[in-house]
Amino acid sequence: MTVTIKVAMRKQSRRAVDNRGHIAGLLAISVTLTGTVWADTQGPPSLTEIIVTAQKRQENIQDVPVSVMALSGQELQDAGVRDIKELQVLTPGVTVTSTTSENVTTARIRGIGTVGDNPGLESSVGVIIDGVYRARNGVGFGDLGEIDRIEVLEGPQGELFGKNNDAGVINVVTKRPSSTFGVTAEVTGGNYNDREASASVTGPLGSISAGRFYAGYQRRDGFLNVDTGPGPNSENNTDNRNVYTMRGQYLLTPGDTVSLLVIADYSKRNESCCGAIQTADGPFYGIINALASIPVLGGTPGATGIASPPLALSDRQAFANQPVVQRIRDMGVSGQLDWDLGFGKLTSISAWRDNTLTAGNDVDYTALDIVQEPANEGNLVDFKQVSQELRLAGKDGPLNWLVGGFFSNELLVSNTAIYAGNDFDLYLSGVSSGAVGPPNFLLTTMLTGKPPGSLFVPGVSGEADWYRENSKSYAAFTDETYSITPQLDLTAGVRFTSTMKTADSNYVSPDGGAACGQLLAIRRWSGISQVLKISFSSPWGVQPPSIRSLPASRPPSL
């Protein structure tokens, strides 16, 4: 359920309002009032002209030889679409999904898209916002503010939009500054304690300039319930919302033939995302629940680490003893110069963008502390991108021509850290022994002499890898349309692209592989007697759950 309150205020000229005053106000609560004036005699019905930029120039959608779905700002507002992920409700051919975080987002058009959590993968669905190419799908999925229109181009678009857009392009155009003063505001509330507010103001900033500023905020509780086990996670729900966005635009028009548009935006998210619902037991659910519920193993009577059998999906139950965190900062500046030279129109788009994600998750997806993915600089993805595009387009008789060039310099930094948790030694022992017989939760202790929690040191043993990638891309392209007859056009185009990527990958084991080294050393050990009997005094003062005799000449495989 959603309740929306909208307030709009617009100042009009004296001639437009006559004696009705200077300011018109509107207050609506989920109600739309529409007035229509009909002439005495109506002409034949006609199609509304829709202008799109699918070929990087303004054209009637019916004259574009590309499969395009164009959605107006009013259609998007009526459907409650604020970002590209919500676009799915209006475009059946588009699907958008996220996995471990909102930045790991995949867009598909007609079922085609690039799938994978590797941030180095470039999407086959391009996202263009106000003429600026977004390096990855995830960095384009935020509150877009006031939208003028969204165009979904289906099929390969590599000629005009680049080498990676084999499945299609999502082209977003936000509302431009207006020379007429106007203010809008909207407040929305919904279930899961959803609270949203946004406001914008636009108007002249002098005789030759205008501006627009938008600010939006959303906060919502998570819709997945979380069993946190012994912690340290204290949040009993996940997949919430806590985001704010600001976008400012400045339009300078010193003459009828020249305009400069500068756009700056900043958004920040501090959320818990993304959890997962259990759909299967797995072969070792018994070991997990034994560790969660047996006090001698550090468990709590009656506790579960994972459901068996799995709960219904409608229960929306997740398990995470470690915090599930995503902190995203996205910002950028762009400038677009349009200059009518008479014989053609010159367009220059310069942009700088920076997107940073810091994420943490419980990657064992149980209430046990088996492995940890902390939310710090050890788990960080950062994109920095500088791009420049130049286009010159014109019309010469029956020929519509366009030539252009594109440059992009992208720096990707990716850090990945996963460490052993407090229950890792016990879990490893139980799984290793349980694969061939009854579980022995002290197997690693018996083999190495290390008490549980000291072989694979929590927060130390594991991986702390980091990657650096630099990508430089140059492209030249042209698109020509020749009108053979008023009803028949011939379009041809070509694009040349050169890309050079350099990468530096570093794989780091913080403990130097000490724990694995001790276990691997056991393989080289042999004894004289056929049977080695081991006794162990439990540090908890009770008999361990399982003690087995081990052949001296052949330690168990791990």
Coordinates of C-alpha atoms in Angstrom, one line a residue:
M1 CA 0.0 0.0 0.0
T2 CA 1.3 3.4 -0.9
V3 CA 0.0 6.9 -0.2
T4 CA 1.5 9.8 -2.1
I5 CA 1.2 13.5 -1.5
K6 CA 2.3 15.8 -4.3
V7 CA 2.7 19.6 -4.3
A8 CA 3.5 21.5 -7.4
M9 CA 3.9 25.3 -7.8
R10 CA 4.6 27.1 -11.1
K11 CA 4.9 30.7 -11.8
Q12 CA 3.5 31.8 -15.2
S13 CA 3.6 34.9 -17.2
R14 CA 0.9 37.6 -16.9
R15 CA -0.4 36.9 -20.4
A16 CA -0.7 33.2 -19.7
V17 CA -2.8 33.6 -16.6
D18 CA -4.6 36.8 -17.4
N19 CA -6.5 37.8 -14.3
R20 CA -6.1 34.5 -12.5
G21 CA -2.9 35.6 -10.7
H22 CA 0.7 34.8 -10.9
I23 CA 1.0 31.5 -9.1
A24 CA -1.0 28.3 -9.5
G25 CA -0.9 25.7 -6.8
L26 CA -1.9 22.0 -6.8
L27 CA -2.3 19.7 -3.8
A28 CA -3.2 16.1 -4.6
I29 CA -3.5 13.0 -2.4
S30 CA -3.6 10.0 -4.8
V31 CA -6.1 12.0 -7.0
T32 CA -5.6 13.3 -10.5
L33 CA -8.0 16.0 -11.9
T34 CA -8.0 16.3 -15.6
G35 CA -9.8 18.9 -17.7
T36 CA -10.4 18.4 -21.4
V37 CA -11.9 20.9 -23.9
W38 CA -13.4 19.5 -27.0
A39 CA -14.0 21.4 -30.2
D40 CA -17.4 21.2 -31.8
T41 CA -16.0 19.2 -34.6
Q42 CA -13.1 16.8 -34.3
G43 CA -10.6 16.0 -37.0
P44 CA -9.3 12.5 -37.7
P45 CA -7.2 10.9 -35.0
S46 CA -3.5 11.4 -35.2
L47 CA -0.4 9.8 -33.5
T48 CA 1.4 11.9 -31.0
E49 CA 4.9 12.7 -32.2
I50 CA 7.6 11.1 -29.9
I51 CA 11.1 12.5 -30.2
V52 CA 14.0 10.1 -29.4
T53 CA 17.8 10.2 -29.6
A54 CA 18.2 6.5 -30.5
Q55 CA 20.6 7.5 -33.3
K56 CA 22.3 10.3 -31.3
R57 CA 20.2 13.0 -33.0
Q58 CA 16.6 14.1 -32.4
E59 CA 14.2 12.1 -34.6
N60 CA 10.6 11.0 -34.6
I61 CA 10.4 7.5 -33.2
Q62 CA 8.6 6.4 -36.3
D63 CA 11.5 7.4 -38.5
V64 CA 14.1 5.5 -36.5
P65 CA 15.1 2.1 -38.0
V66 CA 15.7 0.6 -34.6
S67 CA 13.5 -1.3 -32.2
V68 CA 12.8 1.3 -29.5
M69 CA 10.6 1.4 -26.5
A70 CA 10.2 5.1 -25.4
L71 CA 8.6 6.0 -22.0
S72 CA 7.7 9.6 -21.1
G73 CA 8.4 11.1 -17.8
Q74 CA 4.6 11.2 -17.0
E75 CA 4.3 7.4 -17.7
L76 CA 7.3 6.7 -15.4
Q77 CA 5.9 9.0 -12.7
D78 CA 2.5 7.4 -12.9
A79 CA 4.1 3.9 -12.5
G80 CA 6.3 5.0 -9.6
V81 CA 9.5 4.4 -11.6
R82 CA 12.5 6.1 -9.9
D83 CA 15.4 3.9 -11.1
I84 CA 16.2 1.5 -13.9
K85 CA 15.5 -1.5 -11.8
E86 CA 11.8 -0.4 -11.4
L87 CA 11.7 0.1 -15.2
Q88 CA 10.7 -3.6 -15.5
V89 CA 7.1 -2.9 -14.6
L90 CA 6.7 -1.0 -17.9
T91 CA 9.1 -2.9 -20.3
P92 CA 8.4 -6.6 -20.5
G93 CA 11.6 -7.2 -22.5
V94 CA 13.9 -5.8 -19.7
T95 CA 14.9 -7.7 -16.6
V96 CA 17.2 -6.4 -13.8
T97 CA 18.6 -8.5 -11.0
S98 CA 21.1 -8.0 -8.1
T99 CA 23.0 -10.6 -6.1
T100 CA 25.4 -9.9 -3.3
S101 CA 24.9 -6.1 -3.4
E102 CA 23.1 -3.4 -5.4
N103 CA 26.3 -2.7 -7.3
V104 CA 26.4 -6.3 -8.5
T105 CA 23.5 -5.7 -10.9
T106 CA 22.7 -7.3 -14.2
A107 CA 20.4 -5.9 -16.9
R108 CA 19.0 -8.1 -19.6
I109 CA 17.2 -7.2 -22.8
R110 CA 15.3 -10.0 -24.5
G111 CA 16.9 -12.4 -22.0
I112 CA 20.5 -11.4 -23.1
G113 CA 22.9 -9.9 -20.6
T114 CA 26.3 -10.4 -18.9
V115 CA 26.0 -12.4 -15.7
G116 CA 28.6 -12.6 -13.0
D117 CA 29.8 -10.9 -9.8
N118 CA 33.2 -10.1 -11.2
P119 CA 33.4 -6.3 -11.4
G120 CA 35.8 -6.6 -14.3
L121 CA 33.0 -7.9 -16.6
E122 CA 31.6 -5.2 -18.9
S123 CA 27.9 -5.5 -19.5
S124 CA 26.4 -6.3 -22.8
V125 CA 23.5 -3.9 -22.0
G126 CA 24.8 -0.3 -22.0
V127 CA 23.4 2.3 -19.6
I128 CA 23.6 5.9 -20.8
I129 CA 22.4 8.7 -18.5
D130 CA 22.3 12.2 -19.9
G131 CA 24.7 11.2 -22.7
V132 CA 27.3 9.7 -20.3
Y133 CA 28.2 6.0 -20.6
R134 CA 28.2 4.2 -17.2
A135 CA 31.0 1.8 -16.9
R136 CA 29.0 -1.0 -15.3
N137 CA 25.3 -1.6 -14.8
G138 CA 25.4 -1.3 -11.1
V139 CA 26.8 2.2 -11.1
G140 CA 23.7 3.4 -13.0
F141 CA 21.0 2.0 -10.7
G142 CA 20.2 4.8 -8.3
D143 CA 17.5 7.4 -7.9
L144 CA 17.5 9.2 -11.3
G145 CA 15.5 12.2 -10.1
E146 CA 13.1 13.9 -12.5
I147 CA 13.1 12.0 -15.8
D148 CA 12.1 13.4 -19.1
R149 CA 12.1 10.0 -20.9
I150 CA 13.8 6.6 -21.0
E151 CA 14.5 4.9 -24.3
V152 CA 15.2 1.1 -24.4
L153 CA 17.0 0.2 -27.6
E154 CA 16.8 -3.5 -28.4
G155 CA 19.4 -5.5 -30.3
P156 CA 23.1 -4.7 -31.1
Q157 CA 23.9 -1.0 -30.7
G158 CA 27.7 -1.2 -31.1
E159 CA 27.9 1.2 -34.0
L160 CA 26.8 4.4 -32.1
F161 CA 27.1 3.3 -28.5
G162 CA 30.2 1.1 -28.3
K163 CA 31.6 -2.4 -28.5
N164 CA 29.9 -3.8 -25.4
N165 CA 26.3 -3.0 -26.2
D166 CA 25.4 -6.2 -28.0
A167 CA 22.1 -6.8 -26.3
G168 CA 20.9 -3.2 -26.3
V169 CA 21.0 0.2 -24.6
I170 CA 19.0 1.9 -21.8
N171 CA 19.2 5.6 -22.6
V172 CA 18.0 7.9 -19.8
V173 CA 17.3 11.6 -20.3
T174 CA 16.5 13.7 -17.2
K175 CA 14.5 16.9 -17.2
R176 CA 16.4 20.0 -18.3
P177 CA 16.3 23.4 -16.5
S178 CA 13.4 25.6 -17.4
S179 CA 13.2 29.4 -17.9
T180 CA 9.9 29.3 -16.1
F181 CA 10.0 29.1 -12.3
G182 CA 8.5 26.0 -10.8
V183 CA 8.6 23.9 -7.6
T184 CA 7.5 20.3 -7.0
A185 CA 7.5 18.2 -3.9
E186 CA 6.4 14.7 -3.2
V187 CA 6.0 12.6 0.0
T188 CA 5.3 8.9 -0.2
G189 CA 4.7 6.3 2.5
G190 CA 4.2 2.5 2.3
N191 CA 4.5 -0.8 4.0
Y192 CA 7.7 -1.9 5.7
N193 CA 7.8 1.6 7.2
D194 CA 8.6 3.1 3.8
R195 CA 9.2 6.8 3.8
E196 CA 10.1 8.8 0.7
A197 CA 10.5 12.5 0.1
S198 CA 11.7 14.5 -2.9
A199 CA 11.6 18.0 -4.1
S200 CA 12.9 20.1 -7.0
V201 CA 13.1 23.7 -8.0
T202 CA 13.8 25.1 -11.5
G203 CA 13.8 28.6 -12.9
P204 CA 15.8 31.4 -14.6
L205 CA 19.2 32.4 -13.1
G206 CA 19.5 35.5 -15.3
S207 CA 18.6 36.4 -18.8
I208 CA 20.7 33.7 -20.5
S209 CA 20.8 30.9 -18.0
A210 CA 18.5 28.6 -16.0
G211 CA 19.0 26.0 -13.3
R212 CA 17.3 22.9 -11.8
F213 CA 18.0 21.2 -8.4
Y214 CA 16.6 17.9 -7.2
A215 CA 16.9 16.2 -3.9
G216 CA 15.4 12.9 -2.8
Y217 CA 15.5 10.6 0.2
Q218 CA 14.1 7.1 0.9
R219 CA 14.2 4.9 4.0
R220 CA 12.5 1.6 4.4
D221 CA 12.8 -1.4 6.7
G222 CA 14.2 -4.7 5.3
F223 CA 11.8 -7.3 4.0
L224 CA 13.9 -10.4 4.9
N225 CA 13.9 -11.6 8.5
V226 CA 17.3 -12.6 9.8
D227 CA 18.3 -15.2 12.4
T228 CA 21.5 -13.6 13.7
G229 CA 22.6 -16.6 15.9
P230 CA 25.3 -15.5 18.4
G231 CA 26.1 -12.3 16.5
P232 CA 27.8 -9.9 16.2
N233 CA 25.1 -9.0 13.7
S234 CA 22.3 -7.2 15.6
E235 CA 20.0 -6.5 12.7
N236 CA 17.0 -8.8 12.6
N237 CA 16.1 -7.8 9.0
T238 CA 17.9 -7.0 5.8
D239 CA 17.4 -5.7 2.3
N240 CA 16.3 -2.3 3.5
R241 CA 16.7 1.2 2.0
N242 CA 18.5 4.2 3.2
V243 CA 19.6 6.5 0.3
Y244 CA 19.7 10.1 -0.6
T245 CA 20.4 11.8 -3.9
M246 CA 21.1 15.3 -5.1
R247 CA 21.3 16.5 -8.7
G248 CA 21.9 20.0 -9.9
Q249 CA 21.8 21.3 -13.5
Y250 CA 22.9 24.7 -15.0
L251 CA 22.0 25.6 -18.5
L252 CA 23.7 28.5 -20.3
T253 CA 22.3 29.8 -23.6
P254 CA 24.4 32.8 -24.7
G255 CA 22.8 32.7 -28.2
D256 CA 20.3 30.9 -30.3
T257 CA 23.0 28.6 -31.7
V258 CA 25.0 27.7 -28.6
S259 CA 24.1 26.1 -25.3
L260 CA 26.1 24.6 -22.4
L261 CA 24.6 22.2 -19.9
V262 CA 26.5 21.3 -16.7
I263 CA 25.2 18.5 -14.5
A264 CA 26.5 17.4 -11.1
D265 CA 25.1 14.6 -9.0
Y266 CA 25.8 12.9 -5.7
S267 CA 24.1 10.0 -4.0
K268 CA 24.9 7.9 -0.9
R269 CA 23.5 4.7 0.4
N270 CA 24.1 3.1 3.8
E271 CA 22.0 -0.1 3.8
S272 CA 21.8 -3.7 4.7
C273 CA 21.9 -5.7 1.5
C274 CA 21.7 -8.4 0.2
G275 CA 20.5 -11.4 2.1
A276 CA 19.5 -14.8 0.8
I277 CA 16.7 -17.2 1.5
Q278 CA 17.5 -20.8 2.1
T279 CA 16.1 -23.2 -0.5
A280 CA 17.9 -26.5 0.3
D281 CA 19.3 -28.3 3.3
G282 CA 22.7 -29.3 1.8
P283 CA 24.6 -32.4 2.8
F284 CA 26.0 -31.0 6.1
Y285 CA 23.0 -29.3 7.6
G286 CA 23.3 -31.7 10.6
I287 CA 26.8 -30.6 11.3
I288 CA 25.8 -26.9 11.2
N289 CA 22.9 -27.4 13.5
A290 CA 25.0 -29.5 15.9
L291 CA 27.5 -26.7 16.2
A292 CA 24.7 -24.2 16.8
S293 CA 22.9 -26.2 19.4
I294 CA 25.4 -28.3 21.5
P295 CA 26.8 -26.2 24.4
V296 CA 30.1 -28.1 24.5
L297 CA 30.7 -27.0 21.0
G298 CA 29.8 -23.4 21.8
G299 CA 26.2 -23.6 20.8
T300 CA 22.9 -22.7 22.5
P301 CA 20.3 -25.4 23.2
G302 CA 17.5 -25.3 20.7
A303 CA 19.3 -23.0 18.3
T304 CA 19.6 -23.7 14.6
G305 CA 22.2 -22.6 12.2
I306 CA 20.1 -23.4 9.2
A307 CA 16.5 -24.6 8.7
S308 CA 15.8 -28.3 8.1
P309 CA 13.7 -28.7 6.1
P310 CA 13.9 -25.2 4.5
L311 CA 11.2 -22.8 5.4
A312 CA 8.6 -21.6 2.9
L313 CA 9.8 -18.8 0.7
S314 CA 6.9 -16.7 2.0
D315 CA 8.6 -16.8 5.5
R316 CA 11.4 -14.7 4.0
Q317 CA 13.9 -16.1 6.5
A318 CA 17.6 -15.5 6.1
F319 CA 20.5 -16.6 8.4
A320 CA 23.4 -14.2 9.0
N321 CA 25.4 -13.9 12.2
Q322 CA 27.8 -11.4 10.5
P323 CA 26.6 -7.9 9.5
V324 CA 25.2 -7.6 5.9
V325 CA 26.3 -4.2 4.8
Q326 CA 26.5 -2.1 1.6
R327 CA 27.8 1.5 1.5
I328 CA 27.7 3.1 -1.9
R329 CA 28.9 6.6 -2.9
D330 CA 28.3 7.7 -6.5
M331 CA 29.1 11.1 -7.9
G332 CA 30.0 12.8 -11.1
V333 CA 30.1 15.9 -13.2
S334 CA 29.4 16.3 -16.9
G335 CA 29.3 19.1 -19.4
Q336 CA 27.5 19.1 -22.8
L337 CA 28.1 21.8 -25.4
D338 CA 25.8 22.0 -28.4
W339 CA 26.8 24.4 -31.2
D340 CA 24.9 24.9 -34.4
L341 CA 27.5 25.7 -37.0
G342 CA 25.0 26.1 -39.8
F343 CA 26.1 23.2 -41.9
G344 CA 25.9 20.9 -38.9
K345 CA 25.5 20.6 -35.2
L346 CA 28.6 20.0 -33.0
T347 CA 28.1 18.2 -29.7
S348 CA 30.7 17.7 -27.0
I349 CA 30.1 15.7 -23.9
S350 CA 32.8 15.6 -21.2
A351 CA 32.3 13.6 -18.0
W352 CA 34.0 12.5 -14.8
R353 CA 32.5 9.8 -12.5
D354 CA 33.5 8.1 -9.3
N355 CA 31.6 5.1 -7.8
T356 CA 32.7 3.4 -4.6
L357 CA 31.1 0.3 -2.9
T358 CA 32.1 -1.0 0.5
A359 CA 30.3 -4.3 1.2
G360 CA 30.2 -6.9 3.9
N361 CA 28.2 -10.1 4.0
D362 CA 27.8 -13.4 5.8
V363 CA 29.0 -15.5 2.9
D364 CA 28.3 -18.9 4.6
Y365 CA 24.6 -17.8 4.9
T366 CA 24.1 -19.6 8.2
A367 CA 23.8 -18.4 11.8
L368 CA 27.3 -19.9 12.5
D369 CA 30.5 -18.0 12.3
I370 CA 32.2 -20.1 9.6
V371 CA 33.6 -17.5 7.3
Q372 CA 33.5 -13.7 7.4
E373 CA 33.5 -10.9 4.8
P374 CA 34.0 -7.7 6.7
A375 CA 32.6 -4.4 5.5
N376 CA 35.8 -2.4 5.3
E377 CA 38.4 -1.5 2.7
G378 CA 39.2 -5.1 2.4
N379 CA 36.0 -5.5 0.4
L380 CA 35.8 -2.5 -1.8
V381 CA 35.1 -1.8 -5.5
D382 CA 35.9 1.6 -6.9
F383 CA 35.4 2.9 -10.4
K384 CA 36.8 6.1 -11.7
Q385 CA 36.1 7.1 -15.2
V386 CA 36.9 10.1 -17.5
S387 CA 35.1 10.2 -20.9
Q388 CA 34.9 12.5 -23.9
E389 CA 32.6 12.3 -26.9
L390 CA 32.6 14.6 -29.9
R391 CA 29.9 14.4 -32.6
L392 CA 29.1 16.5 -35.7
A393 CA 25.8 15.8 -37.4
G394 CA 24.0 17.5 -40.2
K395 CA 21.7 17.2 -43.2
D396 CA 22.7 17.7 -46.9
G397 CA 19.7 17.2 -49.2
P398 CA 18.5 13.6 -48.9
L399 CA 21.6 12.6 -46.7
N400 CA 21.5 12.7 -42.9
W401 CA 25.1 12.3 -41.8
L402 CA 26.9 11.9 -38.4
V403 CA 30.5 11.5 -37.6
G404 CA 32.1 11.3 -34.1
G405 CA 34.8 10.1 -31.8
F406 CA 34.9 8.7 -28.2
F407 CA 37.6 8.4 -25.5
S408 CA 37.3 6.7 -22.1
N409 CA 39.9 6.2 -19.4
E410 CA 38.7 3.9 -16.6
L411 CA 40.4 2.8 -13.4
L412 CA 39.0 -0.1 -11.5
V413 CA 40.1 -1.1 -7.9
S414 CA 38.7 -4.2 -6.4
N415 CA 39.6 -5.7 -3.0
T416 CA 38.3 -9.0 -1.8
A417 CA 38.7 -10.3 1.8
I418 CA 37.2 -13.5 3.3
Y419 CA 38.4 -14.8 6.6
A420 CA 37.9 -17.8 8.8
G421 CA 35.3 -17.4 11.5
N422 CA 35.2 -18.7 15.1
D423 CA 33.5 -21.9 14.1
F424 CA 35.7 -22.6 11.1
D425 CA 38.0 -25.2 12.8
L426 CA 35.0 -27.1 14.3
Y427 CA 33.1 -27.0 11.0
L428 CA 36.2 -28.2 9.0
S429 CA 36.7 -31.1 11.4
G430 CA 33.1 -32.1 11.3
V431 CA 32.8 -32.0 7.5
S432 CA 36.1 -33.7 6.9
S433 CA 35.4 -36.6 9.2
G434 CA 31.7 -36.7 8.5
A435 CA 32.4 -37.4 4.8
V436 CA 33.7 -40.9 5.7
G437 CA 32.1 -41.7 9.0
P438 CA 30.7 -40.2 12.2
P439 CA 31.6 -36.5 12.6
N440 CA 34.7 -35.7 14.8
F441 CA 34.6 -32.0 15.6
L442 CA 38.1 -32.2 17.1
L443 CA 39.8 -33.8 14.2
T444 CA 42.1 -30.8 13.4
T445 CA 42.9 -30.5 17.1
M446 CA 43.9 -34.1 17.3
L447 CA 46.1 -33.8 14.2
T448 CA 47.8 -30.5 14.9
G449 CA 47.5 -30.0 18.7
K450 CA 45.8 -26.6 18.1
P451 CA 42.6 -25.9 20.1
P452 CA 39.5 -25.0 18.0
G453 CA 39.7 -21.4 16.8
S454 CA 43.5 -21.3 16.9
L455 CA 44.4 -23.2 13.7
F456 CA 42.6 -21.1 11.2
V457 CA 42.7 -17.8 13.2
P458 CA 39.4 -15.9 13.0
G459 CA 39.8 -12.6 11.1
V460 CA 43.3 -13.5 10.0
S461 CA 43.4 -16.8 8.1
G462 CA 41.8 -16.6 4.7
E463 CA 42.4 -14.4 1.6
A464 CA 42.9 -10.6 1.2
D465 CA 43.3 -10.2 -2.6
W466 CA 43.4 -6.9 -4.5
Y467 CA 43.2 -6.1 -8.2
R468 CA 43.9 -3.0 -10.3
E469 CA 42.7 -2.6 -13.8
N470 CA 43.2 0.4 -16.2
S471 CA 41.2 0.5 -19.5
K472 CA 41.7 3.0 -22.2
S473 CA 39.4 3.0 -25.2
Y474 CA 39.4 5.1 -28.4
A475 CA 36.6 5.0 -31.0
A476 CA 35.6 6.7 -34.3
F477 CA 32.2 6.2 -35.8
T478 CA 29.8 7.3 -38.5
D479 CA 26.2 6.8 -39.3
E480 CA 24.6 7.9 -42.6
T481 CA 21.0 7.8 -43.7
Y482 CA 20.1 8.4 -47.3
S483 CA 16.4 9.0 -48.3
I484 CA 15.9 7.2 -51.6
T485 CA 12.2 8.0 -51.6
P486 CA 10.0 9.6 -49.0
Q487 CA 9.0 6.1 -47.8
L488 CA 12.4 4.4 -48.2
D489 CA 15.7 5.1 -46.4
L490 CA 19.0 3.4 -46.6
T491 CA 21.2 3.6 -43.4
A492 CA 24.8 2.5 -43.1
G493 CA 27.4 3.0 -40.4
V494 CA 30.7 1.8 -39.1
R495 CA 32.7 2.1 -35.9
F496 CA 36.3 1.5 -35.1
T497 CA 37.3 0.8 -31.5
S498 CA 40.7 0.3 -29.9
T499 CA 40.9 -0.8 -26.3
M500 CA 44.0 -1.4 -24.2
K501 CA 43.6 -3.0 -20.7
T502 CA 46.3 -3.5 -18.1
A503 CA 45.7 -5.4 -14.9
D504 CA 47.6 -6.1 -11.7
S505 CA 46.3 -9.0 -9.6
N506 CA 47.6 -9.8 -6.1
Y507 CA 46.6 -12.9 -4.2
V508 CA 47.4 -12.6 -0.5
S509 CA 47.2 -15.1 2.4
P510 CA 47.3 -12.9 5.6
D511 CA 48.6 -15.8 7.8
G512 CA 51.1 -16.9 5.1
G513 CA 49.2 -20.2 4.7
A514 CA 50.3 -21.4 8.2
A515 CA 47.1 -23.3 8.9
C516 CA 47.0 -25.1 5.6
G517 CA 50.7 -25.8 5.8
Q518 CA 50.2 -27.6 9.1
L519 CA 47.4 -29.8 7.7
L520 CA 49.3 -30.5 4.4
A521 CA 52.4 -31.5 6.4
I522 CA 50.4 -34.4 8.0
R523 CA 50.2 -36.0 4.5
R524 CA 54.0 -36.5 4.6
W525 CA 53.9 -38.1 8.1
S526 CA 54.1 -41.9 8.6
G527 CA 54.4 -44.1 11.6
I528 CA 55.7 -47.5 12.5
S529 CA 52.7 -49.0 14.3
Q530 CA 49.5 -49.9 12.5
V531 CA 47.3 -48.0 14.9
L532 CA 47.8 -44.8 16.8
K533 CA 45.5 -44.2 19.7
I534 CA 45.0 -40.6 20.7
S535 CA 43.5 -39.3 23.9
F536 CA 42.5 -35.7 24.3
S537 CA 41.5 -33.8 27.4
S538 CA 38.7 -31.5 26.4
P539 CA 39.2 -27.8 27.4
W540 CA 35.5 -27.8 28.3
G541 CA 36.1 -30.4 31.0
V542 CA 33.8 -33.0 29.3
Q543 CA 34.3 -35.8 26.9
P544 CA 34.5 -34.6 23.3
P545 CA 31.6 -35.7 21.0
S546 CA 33.7 -38.2 19.1
I547 CA 37.2 -39.6 19.4
R548 CA 38.3 -42.1 16.8
S549 CA 41.4 -44.4 16.3
L550 CA 43.5 -43.3 13.4
P551 CA 45.8 -45.5 11.2
A552 CA 49.4 -44.3 11.9
S553 CA 50.7 -44.9 8.4
R554 CA 47.8 -43.1 6.6
P555 CA 46.2 -40.0 8.1
P556 CA 42.8 -39.1 6.9
S557 CA 42.5 -37.1 3.7
L558 CA 41.2 -33.5 4.1

